CSV table of N, CA and C in Angstrom, one decimal:
chain,number,residue,atom,x,y,z
V,17,UNK,N,17.4,0.9,-6.4
V,17,UNK,CA,16.6,0.4,-6.7
V,17,UNK,C,15.5,1.0,-5.9
V,18,UNK,N,14.5,1.2,-7.0
V,18,UNK,CA,13.3,1.8,-6.5
V,18,UNK,C,12.5,1.2,-6.2
V,19,UNK,N,11.9,1.3,-5.2
V,19,UNK,CA,11.0,0.2,-4.6
V,19,UNK,C,9.7,0.8,-4.5
V,20,UNK,N,8.4,0.4,-5.1
V,20,UNK,CA,7.2,0.9,-5.0
V,20,UNK,C,6.3,-0.6,-3.9
V,21,UNK,N,5.9,0.2,-3.1
V,21,UNK,CA,5.2,-0.4,-1.6
V,21,UNK,C,3.7,0.0,-2.5
V,22,UNK,N,2.9,-1.1,-3.0
V,22,UNK,CA,1.4,-1.3,-3.0
V,22,UNK,C,0.4,-2.0,-3.1
V,23,UNK,N,-0.3,-1.3,-2.1
V,23,UNK,CA,-1.7,-1.6,-0.6
V,23,UNK,C,-3.3,-1.6,-1.5
V,24,UNK,N,-3.9,-2.5,-1.6
V,24,UNK,CA,-5.0,-2.1,-1.9
V,24,UNK,C,-5.8,-2.4,-0.7
V,25,UNK,N,-6.8,-1.3,-0.6
V,25,UNK,CA,-7.5,-0.6,0.9
V,25,UNK,C,-9.0,-1.3,-0.1
V,26,UNK,N,-10.1,-1.6,1.2
V,26,UNK,CA,-11.5,-2.0,-0.1
V,26,UNK,C,-12.6,-1.6,2.0
V,27,UNK,N,-13.3,-0.8,1.5
V,27,UNK,CA,-14.2,-0.9,2.7
V,27,UNK,C,-15.4,-1.0,2.3
V,28,UNK,N,-15.6,-2.1,3.4
V,28,UNK,CA,-17.2,-3.0,2.6
V,28,UNK,C,-18.4,-2.2,3.3
V,29,UNK,N,-18.4,-1.1,4.3
V,29,UNK,CA,-19.2,-0.4,5.1
V,29,UNK,C,-20.0,1.1,4.4
V,30,UNK,N,-18.5,1.5,3.8
V,30,UNK,CA,-18.3,3.3,2.6
V,30,UNK,C,-18.7,2.5,1.8
V,31,UNK,N,-19.7,2.0,1.1
V,31,UNK,CA,-20.4,2.3,-0.7
V,31,UNK,C,-19.7,1.7,-1.3
V,32,UNK,N,-18.7,0.3,-0.8
V,32,UNK,CA,-17.7,-0.9,-1.1
V,32,UNK,C,-16.7,0.4,-2.1
V,33,UNK,N,-16.1,0.9,-0.8
V,33,UNK,CA,-15.0,2.3,-1.6
V,33,UNK,C,-13.7,1.1,-1.5
V,34,UNK,N,-13.5,0.4,-2.7
V,34,UNK,CA,-11.7,0.4,-3.2
V,34,UNK,C,-10.6,1.5,-3.4
V,35,UNK,N,-10.1,1.3,-3.2
V,35,UNK,CA,-8.5,1.9,-3.8
V,35,UNK,C,-7.1,1.5,-3.9
V,36,UNK,N,-6.6,1.4,-4.9
V,36,UNK,CA,-5.3,0.8,-4.6
V,36,UNK,C,-4.1,2.5,-4.7
V,37,UNK,N,-3.0,1.9,-3.3
V,37,UNK,CA,-2.3,3.3,-3.1
V,37,UNK,C,-0.8,2.8,-3.4
V,38,UNK,N,-0.1,3.7,-3.2
V,38,UNK,CA,1.5,3.4,-3.5
V,38,UNK,C,2.2,4.3,-2.9
V,39,UNK,N,3.5,3.8,-2.6
V,39,UNK,CA,4.7,4.8,-1.9
V,39,UNK,C,5.5,4.3,-2.7
V,40,UNK,N,6.3,5.4,-3.1
V,40,UNK,CA,7.7,4.8,-4.5
V,40,UNK,C,9.3,5.7,-3.1
V,41,UNK,N,9.7,4.9,-3.1
V,41,UNK,CA,11.5,5.7,-2.5
V,41,UNK,C,12.6,4.6,-2.9
V,42,UNK,N,13.6,4.9,-3.1
V,42,UNK,CA,14.7,4.2,-3.2
V,42,UNK,C,15.4,3.6,-2.4
V,43,UNK,N,15.9,2.3,-2.4
V,43,UNK,CA,16.4,1.5,-1.2
V,43,UNK,C,17.5,0.7,-1.4
V,44,UNK,N,18.6,0.4,-1.0
V,44,UNK,CA,19.6,-1.1,-1.2
V,44,UNK,C,19.1,-2.4,-0.6
V,45,UNK,N,17.4,-2.2,-0.2
V,45,UNK,CA,16.7,-3.3,0.9
V,45,UNK,C,15.6,-4.0,-0.2
V,46,UNK,N,15.7,-5.1,-1.0
V,46,UNK,CA,14.7,-5.4,-1.5
V,46,UNK,C,13.9,-6.4,-0.5
V,47,UNK,N,12.5,-6.0,0.0
V,47,UNK,CA,11.8,-6.8,0.5
V,47,UNK,C,11.4,-8.1,-0.6
V,48,UNK,N,10.9,-9.3,0.9
V,48,UNK,CA,11.2,-10.5,0.1
V,48,UNK,C,9.8,-11.0,0.5
V,49,UNK,N,8.6,-11.8,-0.3
V,49,UNK,CA,7.5,-12.4,0.4
V,49,UNK,C,7.7,-12.5,2.2
V,50,UNK,N,7.2,-12.8,3.1
V,50,UNK,CA,6.8,-12.5,4.6
V,50,UNK,C,7.3,-11.8,5.0
V,51,UNK,N,8.2,-10.3,4.3
V,51,UNK,CA,8.3,-9.8,4.9
V,51,UNK,C,7.8,-8.4,5.5
V,52,UNK,N,7.5,-7.9,6.9
V,52,UNK,CA,6.3,-7.2,7.1
V,52,UNK,C,6.6,-5.7,7.6
V,53,UNK,N,6.2,-4.8,6.3
V,53,UNK,CA,6.7,-4.0,6.4
V,53,UNK,C,6.1,-2.5,7.3
V,54,UNK,N,6.6,-1.7,7.5
V,54,UNK,CA,5.9,-0.9,8.3
V,54,UNK,C,6.2,0.3,8.2
V,55,UNK,N,5.4,1.4,8.4
V,55,UNK,CA,5.3,2.9,7.6
V,55,UNK,C,4.7,3.9,8.4
V,56,UNK,N,5.3,5.3,8.6
V,56,UNK,CA,4.4,5.7,9.4
V,56,UNK,C,2.9,6.4,8.8
V,57,UNK,N,3.0,5.9,8.0
V,57,UNK,CA,1.4,6.7,7.5
V,57,UNK,C,0.5,5.0,7.5
V,58,UNK,N,0.6,4.2,8.3
V,58,UNK,CA,0.1,3.2,8.3
V,58,UNK,C,-0.8,3.1,9.9
V,59,UNK,N,-1.8,3.2,10.1
V,59,UNK,CA,-3.0,3.6,11.6
V,59,UNK,C,-3.1,3.1,12.7
V,60,UNK,N,-2.4,2.9,13.8
V,60,UNK,CA,-2.6,1.8,14.4
V,60,UNK,C,-3.1,1.1,14.7
V,61,UNK,N,-4.5,1.8,14.6
V,61,UNK,CA,-5.6,1.0,15.3
V,61,UNK,C,-6.5,0.4,14.6
V,62,UNK,N,-5.2,-0.4,13.2
V,62,UNK,CA,-5.0,-1.5,12.6
V,62,UNK,C,-4.2,-2.3,12.5
V,63,UNK,N,-3.5,-2.5,12.9
V,63,UNK,CA,-1.8,-2.7,12.8
V,63,UNK,C,-0.9,-2.1,12.5
V,64,UNK,N,0.4,-2.5,12.6
V,64,UNK,CA,1.6,-1.8,12.7
V,64,UNK,C,2.2,-1.9,11.5
V,65,UNK,N,2.1,-2.9,10.7
V,65,UNK,CA,2.9,-3.2,9.6
V,65,UNK,C,1.9,-4.4,8.3
V,66,UNK,N,2.7,-4.1,7.0
V,66,UNK,CA,1.7,-5.5,6.2
V,66,UNK,C,2.6,-6.2,6.1
V,67,UNK,N,2.2,-7.3,5.7
V,67,UNK,CA,2.9,-8.4,5.2
V,67,UNK,C,3.1,-8.3,3.6
V,68,UNK,N,4.5,-8.5,3.5
V,68,UNK,CA,4.8,-8.5,1.6
V,68,UNK,C,4.2,-10.0,1.2
V,69,UNK,N,3.6,-10.2,-0.1
V,69,UNK,CA,2.0,-10.9,-0.4
V,69,UNK,C,3.1,-11.7,-1.9
V,70,UNK,N,4.3,-10.5,-2.2
V,70,UNK,CA,4.6,-11.0,-4.2
V,70,UNK,C,5.4,-9.7,-4.2
V,71,UNK,N,6.4,-9.8,-5.1
V,71,UNK,CA,7.2,-8.9,-5.2
V,71,UNK,C,7.7,-8.8,-6.9
V,72,UNK,N,7.4,-8.1,-7.9
V,72,UNK,CA,8.2,-8.4,-9.3
V,72,UNK,C,9.4,-7.4,-9.2
V,73,UNK,N,10.2,-8.4,-10.0
V,73,UNK,CA,11.5,-7.5,-10.0
V,73,UNK,C,11.6,-7.3,-11.6
V,74,UNK,N,12.0,-5.9,-12.2
V,74,UNK,CA,12.1,-5.5,-13.4
V,74,UNK,C,14.1,-5.2,-13.5
V,75,UNK,N,14.6,-5.5,-13.5
V,75,UNK,CA,16.0,-5.5,-13.6
V,75,UNK,C,16.2,-4.5,-14.6
V,76,UNK,N,15.4,-4.1,-15.9
V,76,UNK,CA,16.0,-3.6,-16.7
V,76,UNK,C,16.2,-1.8,-16.7
V,77,UNK,N,15.2,-1.6,-16.0
V,77,UNK,CA,14.4,-0.5,-14.6
V,77,UNK,C,14.9,-0.1,-14.0
V,78,UNK,N,15.6,-1.3,-12.8
V,78,UNK,CA,16.2,-1.0,-11.5
V,78,UNK,C,15.1,-0.7,-10.9
V,79,UNK,N,14.0,-1.3,-10.9
V,79,UNK,CA,12.1,-1.0,-10.5
V,79,UNK,C,12.1,-2.6,-9.7
V,80,UNK,N,11.4,-2.5,-8.8
V,80,UNK,CA,10.9,-3.3,-7.5
V,80,UNK,C,8.9,-2.8,-7.5
V,81,UNK,N,8.3,-3.9,-7.5
V,81,UNK,CA,7.2,-3.7,-7.0
V,81,UNK,C,6.6,-4.6,-6.2
V,82,UNK,N,6.5,-4.1,-5.0
V,82,UNK,CA,5.8,-4.9,-3.9
V,82,UNK,C,4.4,-5.0,-3.3
V,83,UNK,N,4.0,-6.0,-3.6
V,83,UNK,CA,2.3,-5.7,-3.5
V,83,UNK,C,2.1,-6.2,-1.5
V,84,UNK,N,1.7,-5.5,-1.5
V,84,UNK,CA,1.7,-5.9,0.7
V,84,UNK,C,0.1,-6.3,0.8
V,85,UNK,N,-0.3,-7.0,1.6
V,85,UNK,CA,-1.6,-7.7,2.1
V,85,UNK,C,-2.1,-6.9,2.0
V,86,UNK,N,-3.7,-6.8,1.1
V,86,UNK,CA,-4.9,-6.5,1.6
V,86,UNK,C,-5.4,-5.6,2.6
V,87,UNK,N,-6.3,-4.7,2.7
V,87,UNK,CA,-6.6,-4.1,3.7
V,87,UNK,C,-7.7,-4.2,3.8
V,88,UNK,N,-8.9,-5.3,4.1
V,88,UNK,CA,-10.3,-5.0,3.9
V,88,UNK,C,-10.4,-4.1,5.5
V,89,UNK,N,-11.3,-3.3,5.7
V,89,UNK,CA,-11.7,-2.6,6.7
V,89,UNK,C,-13.8,-3.0,7.1
V,90,UNK,N,-13.6,-3.8,7.6
V,90,UNK,CA,-14.4,-4.4,8.7
V,90,UNK,C,-15.0,-3.8,9.3
V,91,UNK,N,-14.4,-4.1,10.4
V,91,UNK,CA,-15.2,-3.2,11.4
V,91,UNK,C,-13.9,-1.4,11.8
V,92,UNK,N,-15.1,-0.9,11.2
V,92,UNK,CA,-13.8,0.1,10.9
V,92,UNK,C,-14.0,1.0,12.0
V,93,UNK,N,-13.4,1.1,13.0
V,93,UNK,CA,-13.4,2.2,13.8
V,93,UNK,C,-13.0,3.4,13.5
V,94,UNK,N,-12.4,4.0,12.2
V,94,UNK,CA,-12.3,4.8,11.5
V,94,UNK,C,-12.7,5.1,10.2
V,95,UNK,N,-12.8,6.1,9.7
V,95,UNK,CA,-13.6,6.1,8.0
V,95,UNK,C,-11.7,6.1,7.1
V,96,UNK,N,-12.5,5.3,6.3
V,96,UNK,CA,-11.7,4.7,5.6
V,96,UNK,C,-11.0,5.8,4.6
V,97,UNK,N,-11.7,6.7,4.5
V,97,UNK,CA,-10.9,8.3,4.0
V,97,UNK,C,-10.2,9.2,5.2
V,98,UNK,N,-10.4,8.4,6.4
V,98,UNK,CA,-9.1,8.9,7.2
V,98,UNK,C,-8.0,8.3,7.1
V,99,UNK,N,-8.0,7.2,7.1
V,99,UNK,CA,-7.5,5.9,6.7
V,99,UNK,C,-6.4,6.4,5.6
V,100,UNK,N,-6.8,6.6,4.9
V,100,UNK,CA,-6.2,7.5,3.6
V,100,UNK,C,-5.4,8.7,3.5
V,101,UNK,N,-6.3,9.2,4.3
V,101,UNK,CA,-5.2,10.9,4.3
V,101,UNK,C,-4.4,10.7,5.3
V,102,UNK,N,-4.4,9.9,6.1
V,102,UNK,CA,-3.1,9.2,6.5
V,102,UNK,C,-2.2,8.7,6.2
V,103,UNK,N,-2.2,8.4,5.0
V,103,UNK,CA,-1.2,7.4,4.1
V,103,UNK,C,-0.8,8.8,3.0
V,104,UNK,N,-1.8,9.5,2.9
V,104,UNK,CA,-1.3,10.6,1.8
V,104,UNK,C,-0.6,11.1,3.0
V,105,UNK,N,-0.4,11.6,3.8
V,105,UNK,CA,1.4,12.7,4.8
V,105,UNK,C,2.3,12.3,4.4
V,106,UNK,N,2.0,10.7,4.5
V,106,UNK,CA,3.2,10.2,4.2
V,106,UNK,C,3.8,9.2,3.1
V,107,UNK,N,3.2,10.2,1.9
V,107,UNK,CA,3.7,10.2,0.9
V,107,UNK,C,3.2,9.1,-0.1
V,108,UNK,N,2.1,8.6,0.6
V,108,UNK,CA,1.6,7.3,-0.3
V,108,UNK,C,0.4,8.4,-1.5
V,109,UNK,N,0.2,7.6,-2.6
V,109,UNK,CA,-0.5,8.4,-3.6
V,109,UNK,C,-1.5,7.4,-4.6
V,110,UNK,N,-2.7,7.9,-4.4
V,110,UNK,CA,-4.3,6.5,-5.1
V,110,UNK,C,-3.3,6.5,-6.4
V,111,UNK,N,-3.3,5.5,-7.2
V,111,UNK,CA,-3.0,4.8,-8.2
V,111,UNK,C,-4.5,4.7,-9.1
V,112,UNK,N,-4.3,5.0,-10.2
V,112,UNK,CA,-5.4,5.1,-10.9
V,112,UNK,C,-5.1,3.6,-11.4
V,113,UNK,N,-6.5,2.7,-11.3
V,113,UNK,CA,-6.8,1.7,-12.1
V,113,UNK,C,-5.4,1.2,-13.9
V,114,UNK,N,-5.7,2.9,-14.1
V,114,UNK,CA,-5.0,3.2,-15.7
V,114,UNK,C,-3.7,2.3,-15.7
V,115,UNK,N,-3.3,3.4,-14.6
V,115,UNK,CA,-2.4,3.7,-14.1
V,115,UNK,C,-1.3,2.2,-13.5
V,116,UNK,N,-2.4,1.8,-12.8
V,116,UNK,CA,-2.1,-0.1,-13.0
V,116,UNK,C,-1.0,-1.6,-13.3
V,117,UNK,N,-2.6,-0.7,-14.3
V,117,UNK,CA,-3.1,-2.2,-15.0
V,117,UNK,C,-1.5,-2.0,-16.1
V,118,UNK,N,-0.7,-0.3,-16.5
V,118,UNK,CA,0.6,-0.1,-17.0
V,118,UNK,C,1.9,-0.5,-16.9
V,119,UNK,N,1.7,-0.9,-15.4
V,119,UNK,CA,2.8,-0.8,-14.3
V,119,UNK,C,3.8,-2.6,-14.8
């Protein structure tokens, strides 16, 4: 099954930056609500995993969309751009709002 992890990242310190990021991979394991997802792209300065808050399955396309708990950077030890760069280094991509609404 194709798994699409989706996370919403917001910074209130830096011009109210908000981004949606997604990582896609294939797996035989389907996450369920309440699971904690770990990924090398997650910065240990904030946490080491995100909780699954919603799972949407499309059996026709053999695809699963997994919404992770949003990350709000209020007390930023690193800049949001630095956090996002680390995610990108580990195969996460910024998703445009248009693409997100068409999923």
